[in-house]
Tab-separated table of C-alpha atoms and ligand atoms in Angstrom:
chain	number	residue	atom	x	y	z
A	30	MET	CA	42.201	-228.528	-37.504
A	31	PRO	CA	39.084	-226.644	-38.688
A	32	GLN	CA	36.479	-225.886	-36.044
A	33	TYR	CA	33.755	-228.064	-37.558
A	34	GLN	CA	34.147	-231.665	-38.619
A	35	ALA	CA	31.604	-233.963	-40.246
A	36	VAL	CA	29.703	-235.908	-37.581
A	37	LYS	CA	31.293	-239.292	-36.804
A	38	GLY	CA	29.771	-241.946	-39.017
A	39	THR	CA	28.917	-239.486	-41.812
A	40	ARG	CA	31.097	-238.514	-44.749
A	41	ASP	CA	31.445	-236.064	-47.596
A	42	ILE	CA	31.408	-237.265	-51.169
A	43	PHE	CA	33.606	-235.061	-53.343
A	44	PRO	CA	33.159	-234.699	-57.115
A	45	GLU	CA	35.511	-237.504	-58.143
A	46	GLU	CA	33.657	-239.999	-55.963
A	47	ALA	CA	30.256	-238.483	-56.788
A	48	ALA	CA	30.941	-239.377	-60.434
A	49	LEU	CA	31.281	-243.032	-59.395
A	50	TRP	CA	28.005	-242.865	-57.466
A	51	LYS	CA	26.309	-241.358	-60.491
A	52	TYR	CA	27.589	-244.167	-62.658
A	53	ILE	CA	26.357	-246.868	-60.259
A	54	GLU	CA	23.011	-245.116	-59.850
A	55	GLY	CA	22.724	-245.023	-63.652
A	56	VAL	CA	23.208	-248.809	-63.797
A	57	VAL	CA	20.545	-249.228	-61.080
A	58	HIS	CA	18.047	-247.002	-62.936
A	59	THR	CA	18.663	-248.823	-66.233
A	60	LEU	CA	18.398	-252.348	-64.852
A	61	ALA	CA	15.420	-251.597	-62.583
A	62	SER	CA	13.584	-250.267	-65.605
A	63	LEU	CA	14.659	-253.332	-67.652
A	64	TYR	CA	12.857	-255.480	-65.058
A	65	GLY	CA	9.792	-253.202	-64.987
A	66	PHE	CA	10.433	-251.474	-61.636
A	67	SER	CA	9.516	-247.788	-61.191
A	68	GLU	CA	11.177	-245.393	-58.785
A	69	ILE	CA	9.630	-244.398	-55.456
A	70	ARG	CA	10.943	-241.686	-53.102
A	71	THR	CA	9.608	-241.705	-49.561
A	72	PRO	CA	10.274	-239.251	-46.691
A	73	VAL	CA	13.505	-239.455	-44.716
A	74	PHE	CA	11.618	-239.526	-41.426
A	75	GLU	CA	8.485	-241.319	-40.333
A	76	TYR	CA	6.524	-241.931	-37.155
A	77	THR	CA	8.625	-244.089	-34.840
A	78	GLU	CA	5.861	-246.694	-34.459
A	79	LEU	CA	6.155	-247.525	-38.159
A	80	PHE	CA	9.633	-248.958	-37.574
A	81	GLN	CA	8.824	-250.426	-34.168
A	82	ARG	CA	5.943	-252.395	-35.634
A	83	GLY	CA	7.482	-253.011	-39.041
A	84	ILE	CA	11.060	-254.015	-38.184
A	85	GLY	CA	10.221	-255.420	-34.721
A	86	SER	CA	10.805	-253.976	-31.264
A	87	THR	CA	13.286	-256.689	-30.226
A	88	THR	CA	15.627	-256.130	-33.191
A	89	ASP	CA	18.957	-254.316	-32.751
A	90	ILE	CA	17.830	-251.675	-35.252
A	91	VAL	CA	14.774	-250.663	-33.223
A	92	GLY	CA	16.252	-251.382	-29.781
A	93	LYS	CA	19.552	-249.534	-30.167
A	94	GLU	CA	20.125	-247.943	-33.520
A	95	MET	CA	17.344	-245.512	-34.334
A	96	PHE	CA	17.781	-241.747	-34.462
A	97	THR	CA	14.573	-240.809	-32.718
A	98	PHE	CA	13.795	-237.197	-31.972
A	99	GLN	CA	11.377	-234.938	-30.193
A	100	PRO	CA	7.729	-235.666	-30.765
A	101	ASP	CA	5.855	-233.481	-33.234
A	102	ALA	CA	3.227	-230.993	-32.014
A	103	LYS	CA	0.786	-233.847	-31.381
A	104	GLY	CA	3.330	-235.648	-29.201
A	105	ARG	CA	4.162	-238.414	-31.692
A	106	SER	CA	7.752	-239.550	-31.762
A	107	LEU	CA	9.606	-239.327	-35.092
A	108	THR	CA	12.564	-241.367	-36.402
A	109	LEU	CA	15.039	-240.985	-39.279
A	110	ARG	CA	14.448	-243.998	-41.493
A	111	PRO	CA	16.862	-246.856	-40.700
A	112	GLU	CA	15.683	-248.826	-43.771
A	113	MET	CA	13.331	-248.322	-46.697
A	114	THR	CA	10.962	-251.289	-46.766
A	115	ALA	CA	8.623	-250.177	-43.963
A	116	GLY	CA	8.284	-246.706	-45.529
A	117	VAL	CA	7.591	-248.134	-48.979
A	118	MET	CA	4.888	-250.444	-47.610
A	119	ARG	CA	3.409	-247.567	-45.592
A	120	ALA	CA	3.271	-245.448	-48.753
A	121	ALA	CA	1.652	-248.272	-50.752
A	122	LEU	CA	-1.011	-248.866	-48.078
A	123	GLN	CA	-1.654	-245.170	-47.490
A	124	SER	CA	-2.251	-244.450	-51.167
A	125	ASN	CA	-4.176	-247.656	-51.806
A	126	LEU	CA	-1.702	-248.548	-54.536
A	127	LEU	CA	-2.658	-252.198	-54.610
A	128	SER	CA	-6.299	-251.513	-55.264
A	129	SER	CA	-5.431	-249.619	-58.458
A	130	ALA	CA	-3.318	-252.518	-59.737
A	131	PRO	CA	-2.665	-255.829	-58.017
A	132	VAL	CA	1.105	-255.744	-58.554
A	133	HIS	CA	3.546	-252.944	-57.883
A	134	LYS	CA	7.252	-253.079	-58.614
A	135	LEU	CA	9.095	-250.250	-56.917
A	136	TYR	CA	12.769	-249.397	-56.545
A	137	TYR	CA	14.661	-246.706	-54.686
A	138	ILE	CA	18.018	-245.133	-53.969
A	139	GLY	CA	18.190	-243.268	-50.688
A	140	GLU	CA	19.849	-242.281	-47.444
A	141	LEU	CA	19.386	-244.264	-44.215
A	142	PHE	CA	20.368	-243.606	-40.621
A	143	ARG	CA	21.432	-246.089	-37.964
A	144	LYS	CA	23.147	-245.229	-34.693
A	145	GLU	CA	25.743	-247.993	-35.004
A	146	ARG	CA	29.370	-247.799	-33.896
A	147	PRO	CA	31.129	-246.442	-36.979
A	148	GLN	CA	33.837	-248.603	-38.556
A	149	ALA	CA	34.975	-249.533	-42.070
A	150	GLY	CA	31.808	-250.133	-44.108
A	151	ARG	CA	29.525	-249.168	-41.234
A	152	GLN	CA	28.248	-245.616	-41.042
A	153	ARG	CA	25.523	-243.722	-39.244
A	154	GLN	CA	24.325	-242.193	-42.473
A	155	PHE	CA	24.587	-244.559	-45.422
A	156	SER	CA	22.827	-245.230	-48.723
A	157	GLN	CA	21.015	-248.150	-50.212
A	158	PHE	CA	19.466	-249.006	-53.499
A	159	GLY	CA	16.793	-251.643	-53.454
A	160	ALA	CA	13.584	-252.956	-54.931
A	161	GLU	CA	10.251	-254.106	-53.530
A	162	LEU	CA	7.827	-256.295	-55.489
A	163	LEU	CA	4.365	-256.009	-53.917
A	164	GLY	CA	1.315	-258.153	-54.589
A	165	VAL	CA	2.792	-261.459	-55.804
A	166	SER	CA	3.078	-264.501	-53.556
A	167	SER	CA	4.693	-266.821	-56.082
A	168	PRO	CA	8.290	-267.935	-55.469
A	169	ALA	CA	8.965	-266.392	-58.889
A	170	ALA	CA	8.705	-262.952	-57.233
A	171	VAL	CA	11.541	-263.477	-54.768
A	172	ALA	CA	13.596	-265.097	-57.536
A	173	GLU	CA	12.932	-261.992	-59.644
A	174	VAL	CA	14.284	-259.555	-57.039
A	175	ILE	CA	17.337	-261.741	-56.405
A	176	THR	CA	17.975	-261.896	-60.158
A	177	LEU	CA	17.774	-258.115	-60.492
A	178	MET	CA	20.161	-257.630	-57.557
A	179	MET	CA	22.668	-260.134	-58.957
A	180	GLN	CA	22.433	-258.543	-62.410
A	181	VAL	CA	23.384	-255.159	-60.927
A	182	PHE	CA	26.448	-256.796	-59.339
A	183	ARG	CA	27.321	-258.537	-62.592
A	184	SER	CA	26.906	-255.377	-64.689
A	185	LEU	CA	29.262	-253.537	-62.372
A	186	GLY	CA	31.841	-256.287	-62.902
A	187	LEU	CA	31.831	-257.591	-59.313
A	188	HIS	CA	32.942	-261.149	-58.742
A	189	GLY	CA	33.367	-263.581	-55.874
A	190	LEU	CA	30.234	-262.486	-54.008
A	191	LYS	CA	28.474	-265.152	-51.987
A	192	LEU	CA	24.676	-265.449	-51.959
A	193	ARG	CA	23.417	-267.235	-48.835
A	194	ILE	CA	19.771	-268.196	-48.641
A	195	ASN	CA	17.385	-269.785	-46.149
A	196	SER	CA	13.694	-270.292	-45.562
A	197	LEU	CA	12.042	-268.882	-42.453
A	198	GLY	CA	8.780	-270.700	-43.202
A	199	ASP	CA	5.300	-269.349	-42.600
A	200	THR	CA	3.832	-267.997	-39.337
A	201	ASP	CA	2.815	-271.454	-38.047
A	202	ASP	CA	6.231	-272.908	-38.832
A	203	ARG	CA	7.866	-270.127	-36.865
A	204	LEU	CA	5.476	-270.547	-33.912
A	205	ARG	CA	6.399	-274.204	-33.610
A	206	TYR	CA	10.061	-273.345	-34.005
A	207	ARG	CA	9.796	-270.612	-31.392
A	208	GLU	CA	8.646	-273.164	-28.817
A	209	ALA	CA	11.478	-275.494	-29.783
A	210	LEU	CA	13.992	-272.662	-29.369
A	211	GLN	CA	12.588	-271.673	-25.975
A	212	ALA	CA	12.837	-275.275	-24.837
A	213	TYR	CA	16.436	-275.482	-26.126
A	214	PHE	CA	17.689	-272.235	-24.546
A	215	ALA	CA	15.753	-272.480	-21.232
A	216	PRO	CA	18.307	-274.716	-19.439
A	217	PHE	CA	21.124	-272.318	-20.499
A	218	GLN	CA	19.458	-269.123	-19.248
A	219	ASP	CA	22.403	-268.294	-16.976
A	220	MET	CA	24.769	-268.289	-19.957
A	221	LEU	CA	22.676	-265.793	-21.918
A	222	ASP	CA	23.439	-262.066	-21.956
A	223	GLU	CA	20.752	-259.589	-20.864
A	224	ALA	CA	19.498	-258.891	-24.402
A	225	SER	CA	19.182	-262.606	-25.172
A	226	LYS	CA	17.369	-263.302	-21.885
A	227	GLU	CA	14.799	-260.701	-22.843
A	228	ARG	CA	14.546	-262.141	-26.346
A	229	LEU	CA	14.042	-265.665	-24.997
A	230	GLU	CA	10.642	-264.573	-23.749
A	231	LYS	CA	9.597	-262.185	-26.485
A	232	ASN	CA	11.289	-263.352	-29.662
A	233	PRO	CA	13.770	-266.253	-29.315
A	234	LEU	CA	14.560	-266.216	-33.057
A	235	ARG	CA	16.462	-262.984	-32.460
A	236	ILE	CA	18.949	-264.835	-30.206
A	237	LEU	CA	20.189	-266.563	-33.371
A	238	ASP	CA	21.139	-263.145	-34.762
A	239	SER	CA	23.267	-262.288	-31.695
A	240	LYS	CA	26.838	-261.233	-32.470
A	241	ASN	CA	28.042	-262.052	-28.905
A	242	PRO	CA	31.060	-264.400	-29.397
A	243	ALA	CA	30.352	-266.117	-26.059
A	244	LEU	CA	27.005	-267.363	-27.381
A	245	GLN	CA	28.083	-268.659	-30.777
A	246	GLU	CA	28.684	-272.248	-29.666
A	247	LEU	CA	25.327	-272.425	-27.914
A	248	ILE	CA	23.603	-270.915	-30.958
A	249	ALA	CA	25.341	-273.399	-33.262
A	250	GLY	CA	23.733	-276.273	-31.349
A	251	ALA	CA	20.181	-274.849	-31.534
A	252	PRO	CA	17.529	-276.657	-33.575
A	253	ARG	CA	17.206	-275.641	-37.244
A	254	LEU	CA	14.164	-273.750	-38.409
A	255	TYR	CA	14.271	-275.721	-41.634
A	256	ASP	CA	13.313	-278.883	-39.738
A	257	TYR	CA	10.056	-277.199	-38.635
A	258	LEU	CA	8.871	-276.167	-42.105
A	259	ASN	CA	5.626	-277.634	-43.425
A	260	PRO	CA	5.684	-279.273	-46.884
A	261	ALA	CA	4.237	-276.177	-48.614
A	262	SER	CA	7.037	-273.962	-47.207
A	263	VAL	CA	9.661	-276.480	-48.321
A	264	GLN	CA	8.116	-276.619	-51.779
A	265	ASP	CA	8.050	-272.817	-52.030
A	266	PHE	CA	11.738	-272.641	-51.068
A	267	GLU	CA	12.719	-275.375	-53.500
A	268	LYS	CA	10.986	-273.519	-56.305
A	269	VAL	CA	12.998	-270.366	-55.526
A	270	LEU	CA	16.205	-272.431	-55.633
A	271	PHE	CA	15.066	-274.010	-58.907
A	272	TYR	CA	14.650	-270.553	-60.500
A	273	LEU	CA	18.083	-269.456	-59.280
A	274	GLY	CA	19.640	-272.634	-60.684
A	275	GLU	CA	17.967	-272.040	-64.040
A	276	ARG	CA	19.476	-268.550	-64.136
A	277	ASP	CA	22.980	-269.717	-63.219
A	278	ILE	CA	22.891	-267.811	-59.949
A	279	ALA	CA	25.144	-269.620	-57.494
A	280	PHE	CA	23.909	-269.814	-53.894
A	281	GLU	CA	24.623	-271.549	-50.639
A	282	ILE	CA	21.843	-272.659	-48.286
A	283	ASP	CA	22.595	-271.288	-44.808
A	284	TYR	CA	20.193	-272.815	-42.293
A	285	ARG	CA	21.335	-270.295	-39.656
A	286	LEU	CA	20.460	-267.184	-41.662
A	287	VAL	CA	17.663	-265.259	-39.913
A	288	ARG	CA	18.437	-261.595	-40.905
A	289	GLY	CA	18.223	-258.653	-38.530
A	290	LEU	CA	14.645	-257.567	-39.257
A	291	ASP	CA	11.489	-259.328	-38.031
A	292	TYR	CA	9.266	-258.947	-41.073
A	293	TYR	CA	10.647	-261.823	-43.130
A	294	CYS	CA	8.824	-265.065	-43.949
A	295	ASN	CA	9.723	-267.888	-46.320
A	296	THR	CA	12.834	-266.956	-48.301
A	297	ALA	CA	15.493	-264.708	-46.761
A	298	PHE	CA	18.887	-264.052	-48.325
A	299	GLU	CA	22.090	-262.120	-47.890
A	300	VAL	CA	25.048	-261.389	-50.162
A	301	THR	CA	28.498	-261.119	-48.625
A	302	SER	CA	31.849	-260.034	-49.967
A	303	SER	CA	35.106	-261.408	-48.545
A	304	GLU	CA	36.622	-258.022	-49.455
A	305	LEU	CA	34.642	-256.258	-46.719
A	306	GLY	CA	36.124	-257.560	-43.449
A	307	ALA	CA	33.869	-257.600	-40.374
A	308	GLN	CA	30.923	-255.811	-42.025
A	309	ASP	CA	30.757	-258.229	-44.911
A	310	ALA	CA	27.069	-258.013	-45.932
A	311	ILE	CA	26.746	-256.036	-49.135
A	312	GLY	CA	23.006	-256.654	-49.530
A	313	GLY	CA	20.092	-258.682	-48.308
A	314	GLY	CA	16.381	-259.156	-48.446
A	315	GLY	CA	13.588	-261.677	-48.646
A	316	ARG	CA	9.870	-262.114	-48.559
A	317	TYR	CA	7.765	-260.215	-46.052
A	318	ASP	CA	4.043	-260.958	-46.514
A	319	GLY	CA	3.151	-260.083	-42.901
A	320	LEU	CA	4.547	-256.524	-42.875
A	321	ALA	CA	1.356	-254.970	-44.281
A	322	ARG	CA	-0.754	-256.521	-41.521
A	323	GLU	CA	1.737	-255.318	-38.877
A	324	LEU	CA	1.180	-251.849	-40.301
A	325	GLY	CA	-2.592	-252.095	-39.923
A	326	SER	CA	-3.742	-253.673	-43.192
A	327	SER	CA	-6.670	-256.091	-42.768
A	328	SER	CA	-4.794	-258.803	-44.662
A	329	ASP	CA	-1.295	-259.838	-45.646
A	330	VAL	CA	0.207	-258.322	-48.780
A	331	PRO	CA	2.627	-260.743	-50.429
A	332	ALA	CA	5.907	-258.918	-50.957
A	333	SER	CA	9.581	-259.548	-51.715
A	334	GLY	CA	12.526	-257.207	-51.902
A	335	PHE	CA	16.199	-256.507	-51.394
A	336	ALA	CA	18.507	-253.641	-50.510
A	337	VAL	CA	22.209	-253.162	-51.220
A	338	GLY	CA	24.527	-250.849	-49.273
A	339	MET	CA	26.085	-248.344	-51.686
A	340	GLU	CA	29.165	-247.648	-49.533
A	341	ARG	CA	29.938	-251.345	-49.158
A	342	LEU	CA	29.379	-251.824	-52.871
A	343	LEU	CA	31.907	-249.075	-53.602
A	344	ILE	CA	34.463	-250.510	-51.154
A	345	THR	CA	34.149	-253.913	-52.835
A	346	MET	CA	34.459	-252.372	-56.301
A	347	GLU	CA	37.550	-250.481	-55.221
A	348	LYS	CA	39.179	-253.598	-53.771
A	349	GLN	CA	38.414	-255.441	-57.021
A	350	GLY	CA	40.024	-252.632	-59.071
A	351	LEU	CA	36.774	-251.728	-60.808
A	352	LEU	CA	36.725	-247.993	-60.098
A	353	ALA	CA	39.709	-246.779	-62.124
A	354	ALA	CA	37.883	-247.343	-65.419
A	355	LEU	CA	34.938	-245.242	-64.215
A	356	GLU	CA	36.807	-241.956	-63.801
A	357	ALA	CA	34.647	-239.015	-64.849
A	358	PRO	CA	35.710	-237.534	-68.196
A	359	GLY	CA	37.190	-234.023	-68.301
A	360	PRO	CA	35.577	-231.231	-70.345
A	361	ASP	CA	35.596	-231.441	-74.147
A	362	VAL	CA	37.443	-228.185	-74.466
A	363	TYR	CA	39.289	-225.592	-72.400
A	364	ILE	CA	39.316	-222.061	-73.808
A	365	VAL	CA	42.756	-220.494	-73.433
A	366	VAL	CA	42.627	-216.711	-73.731
A	367	GLN	CA	45.998	-215.302	-74.752
A	368	GLN	CA	45.488	-211.739	-73.550
A	369	VAL	CA	43.267	-210.179	-70.911
A	370	ASP	CA	41.380	-207.856	-73.291
A	371	LEU	CA	40.033	-210.931	-75.121
A	372	ALA	CA	38.520	-212.385	-71.934
A	373	ASP	CA	34.983	-211.240	-72.773
A	374	HIS	CA	35.254	-212.671	-76.263
A	375	GLY	CA	36.369	-215.948	-74.684
A	376	LEU	CA	33.257	-215.937	-72.504
A	377	GLN	CA	31.032	-215.372	-75.559
A	378	ILE	CA	32.616	-218.357	-77.269
A	379	ALA	CA	32.173	-220.474	-74.133
A	380	CYS	CA	28.420	-219.644	-74.235
A	381	ARG	CA	28.225	-220.566	-77.906
A	382	LEU	CA	29.994	-223.914	-77.368
A	383	ARG	CA	27.940	-224.785	-74.274
A	384	ASN	CA	24.702	-223.962	-76.097
A	385	ALA	CA	25.800	-226.417	-78.771
A	386	GLY	CA	26.180	-229.115	-76.046
A	387	ILE	CA	29.968	-229.056	-75.816
A	388	ARG	CA	31.391	-229.307	-72.289
A	389	THR	CA	33.472	-226.165	-72.071
A	390	GLU	CA	35.691	-224.776	-69.335
A	391	ILE	CA	37.226	-221.313	-69.206
A	392	ASP	CA	39.305	-219.399	-66.675
A	393	LEU	CA	37.273	-216.733	-64.873
A	394	ALA	CA	40.191	-215.253	-62.913
A	395	ALA	CA	42.270	-213.673	-65.737
A	396	ARG	CA	45.210	-215.962	-65.014
A	397	SER	CA	48.280	-216.237	-67.244
A	398	MET	CA	48.228	-218.392	-70.357
A	399	LYS	CA	50.637	-220.807	-68.692
A	400	ALA	CA	48.287	-221.142	-65.707
A	401	GLN	CA	45.334	-221.714	-68.048
A	402	MET	CA	47.223	-224.495	-69.879
A	403	ARG	CA	48.192	-226.127	-66.588
A	404	GLU	CA	44.546	-226.126	-65.547
A	405	ALA	CA	43.410	-227.557	-68.904
A	406	ASN	CA	45.795	-230.488	-68.411
A	407	ARG	CA	44.922	-230.916	-64.734
A	408	ILE	CA	41.215	-231.281	-65.402
A	409	LYS	CA	41.943	-233.541	-68.395
A	410	ALA	CA	40.327	-231.396	-71.086
A	411	SER	CA	40.366	-233.143	-74.464
A	412	TYR	CA	41.096	-229.999	-76.464
A	413	ALA	CA	42.406	-226.482	-75.877
A	414	LEU	CA	40.960	-223.658	-77.986
A	415	PHE	CA	43.362	-220.712	-78.266
A	416	ILE	CA	42.058	-217.199	-78.644
A	417	GLY	CA	44.704	-214.630	-79.614
A	418	MET	CA	44.402	-211.154	-81.133
A	419	ALA	CA	45.438	-212.239	-84.654
A	420	GLU	CA	42.935	-215.136	-84.570
A	421	TYR	CA	40.229	-212.891	-83.188
A	422	THR	CA	40.715	-210.400	-86.018
A	423	ALA	CA	40.762	-213.118	-88.678
A	424	GLY	CA	37.856	-215.078	-87.102
A	425	LEU	CA	40.061	-218.179	-86.879
A	426	TYR	CA	40.941	-220.227	-83.816
A	427	SER	CA	43.599	-222.819	-82.998
A	428	LEU	CA	42.204	-226.079	-81.687
A	429	LYS	CA	44.749	-228.382	-80.045
A	430	ASN	CA	44.106	-232.023	-79.281
A	431	LEU	CA	45.756	-232.311	-75.861
A	432	ALA	CA	46.308	-236.065	-76.172
A	433	THR	CA	48.124	-235.974	-79.559
A	434	SER	CA	49.295	-232.303	-79.538
A	435	GLU	CA	47.904	-232.042	-83.084
A	436	GLN	CA	46.812	-228.459	-83.768
A	437	THR	CA	44.587	-227.006	-86.509
A	438	THR	CA	43.321	-223.515	-87.298
A	439	LEU	CA	39.590	-223.400	-87.955
A	440	SER	CA	36.627	-221.039	-88.194
A	441	LEU	CA	34.362	-221.081	-85.141
A	442	ASP	CA	31.715	-223.077	-87.048
A	443	ALA	CA	34.316	-225.688	-87.934
A	444	VAL	CA	35.477	-225.787	-84.277
A	445	VAL	CA	31.905	-226.485	-83.170
A	446	GLU	CA	31.538	-229.188	-85.790
A	447	ARG	CA	34.826	-230.865	-84.838
A	448	LEU	CA	33.999	-230.836	-81.114
A	449	LEU	CA	30.471	-232.103	-81.707
A	450	GLU	CA	31.868	-235.139	-83.545
A	451	ARG	CA	33.698	-235.944	-80.313
A	452	VAL	CA	30.642	-235.333	-78.106
A	453	GLU	CA	28.616	-237.731	-80.233
A	454	LYS	CA	31.237	-240.387	-79.666
A	455	GLU	CA	31.283	-239.738	-75.884
A	456	PRO	CA	27.915	-238.374	-74.822
A	457	LEU	CA	27.582	-236.151	-71.751
A	458	SER	CA	26.003	-238.888	-69.666
A	459	SER	CA	29.134	-241.080	-69.907
B	3	HAM	P1	19.670	-254.721	-44.190
B	3	HAM	O1	20.342	-256.056	-44.264
B	3	HAM	O2	19.439	-254.152	-42.852
B	3	HAM	O3	18.305	-254.875	-44.975
B	3	HAM	O4	20.504	-253.654	-45.038
B	3	HAM	C1	20.843	-253.893	-46.391
B	3	HAM	C2	22.282	-253.456	-46.653
B	3	HAM	O5	22.475	-252.099	-46.244
B	3	HAM	C3	23.336	-254.215	-45.868
B	3	HAM	O6	23.635	-255.461	-46.474
B	3	HAM	C4	24.515	-253.255	-45.920
B	3	HAM	O7	25.204	-253.378	-47.165
B	3	HAM	C5	23.838	-251.909	-45.866
B	3	HAM	N1	23.947	-251.348	-44.512
B	3	HAM	C6	23.173	-251.623	-43.442
B	3	HAM	N2	23.569	-250.908	-42.369
B	3	HAM	C7	24.622	-250.171	-42.763
B	3	HAM	C8	25.484	-249.209	-42.125
B	3	HAM	N3	25.317	-248.855	-40.849
B	3	HAM	N4	26.478	-248.637	-42.862
B	3	HAM	C9	26.646	-248.965	-44.157
B	3	HAM	N5	25.861	-249.844	-44.812
B	3	HAM	C10	24.876	-250.445	-44.132
B	3	HAM	C11	17.393	-253.875	-45.119
B	3	HAM	O8	17.608	-252.720	-44.893
B	3	HAM	C12	16.095	-254.357	-45.717
B	3	HAM	N6	15.194	-253.201	-45.831
B	3	HAM	C13	16.308	-255.020	-47.060
B	3	HAM	C14	15.031	-255.451	-47.701
B	3	HAM	C15	14.369	-254.834	-48.717
B	3	HAM	N7	14.306	-256.494	-47.354
B	3	HAM	C16	13.207	-256.546	-48.118
B	3	HAM	N8	13.245	-255.537	-48.933
């Protein structure tokens, strides 16, 4: 066993898998741009208070899962970002984005860190892609981000995902509900675990998000938030559902869905995959108008967004047999040098082909011709280009199609032309 191992809950992504990531990221970039979202990249660490205030101090993420480290020189604690939304809102407020234009549509792909117990689909370093639509309070905005998310899933060929959706109402609705929850749980205080007892005082809604099996029956009997919504909140929610219906996006209303972050209001949603086992949430999001004020803004900023876990997306795609078709293509051509004293000539030709945009591989270790051919087949080169002394002298080269074994002798210009025809059919980005 080598001396150093990757830290538990982190993993290496080798080239074959990296090609799949690149493909998925390409789909995200294309579709985000189709919907008018532009990319934002924010720092990987932020001041700890940003997450405490933004996500909520009684959430599991802030209470147990943050990688917080030594204060900076001014004594302020820092934390590796456990999610993107708080950082994106911080960036928007800090740079006064919304005063330059009232609406901002931002998307991201990035690494997150949560100190959770690692298991299948749950890591300590993981990746998300997501989008945040800032500045619009209409239910059309949340419908827009859900539509984009579902279109990414559809474009990747995923099926059988379940979209669950709920309304968490506005601040007043939740205040009234909070009292109802406190009244409901108070007589059962002795049954509650320590975390839930603390939450009963500070934030009883969080009890509903408890994973403790012993509490599930009690939680199931709690009043529903939906019954405390005012007519405007109900109307807002119904409009979101109307938009989803119009777009043929299937959903299920889940009156128990509260999500694990405190910033949500009105619509909240989650997408699950039965292929994932215990960690079945592949993505989630909702509206979060109050986050800006939590972060010090003088008023709310209407906002909606979602994030999808890349690792869970890949696991689901693998289980649904969608990855095989995405294998990265091999090089266009492998240069096979027949004798060592032609090695430099082979390198010159490799430069010429690469400058023309042809993906070219060549042996740099002066291995035998047999070894070079084995390598060409192993890396799935489309063609082999043979360089022998007779060919070198005559300025002619043998080009072999490795799929059909068809072989032709051509001038170098004709080789370039032939290979470029192939590149045009299968561009580099594929
Ligand atoms: P979240 O539900 O905490 O939401 O995370 C979104 C997705 O990230 C999850 O559904 C899951 O696929 C993935 N994920 C979370 N934790 C892990 C982990 N430890 N290992 C692997 N994957 C994980 C948010 O983060 C919100 N910021 C979403 C949002 C955006 N709301 C509004 N805008």
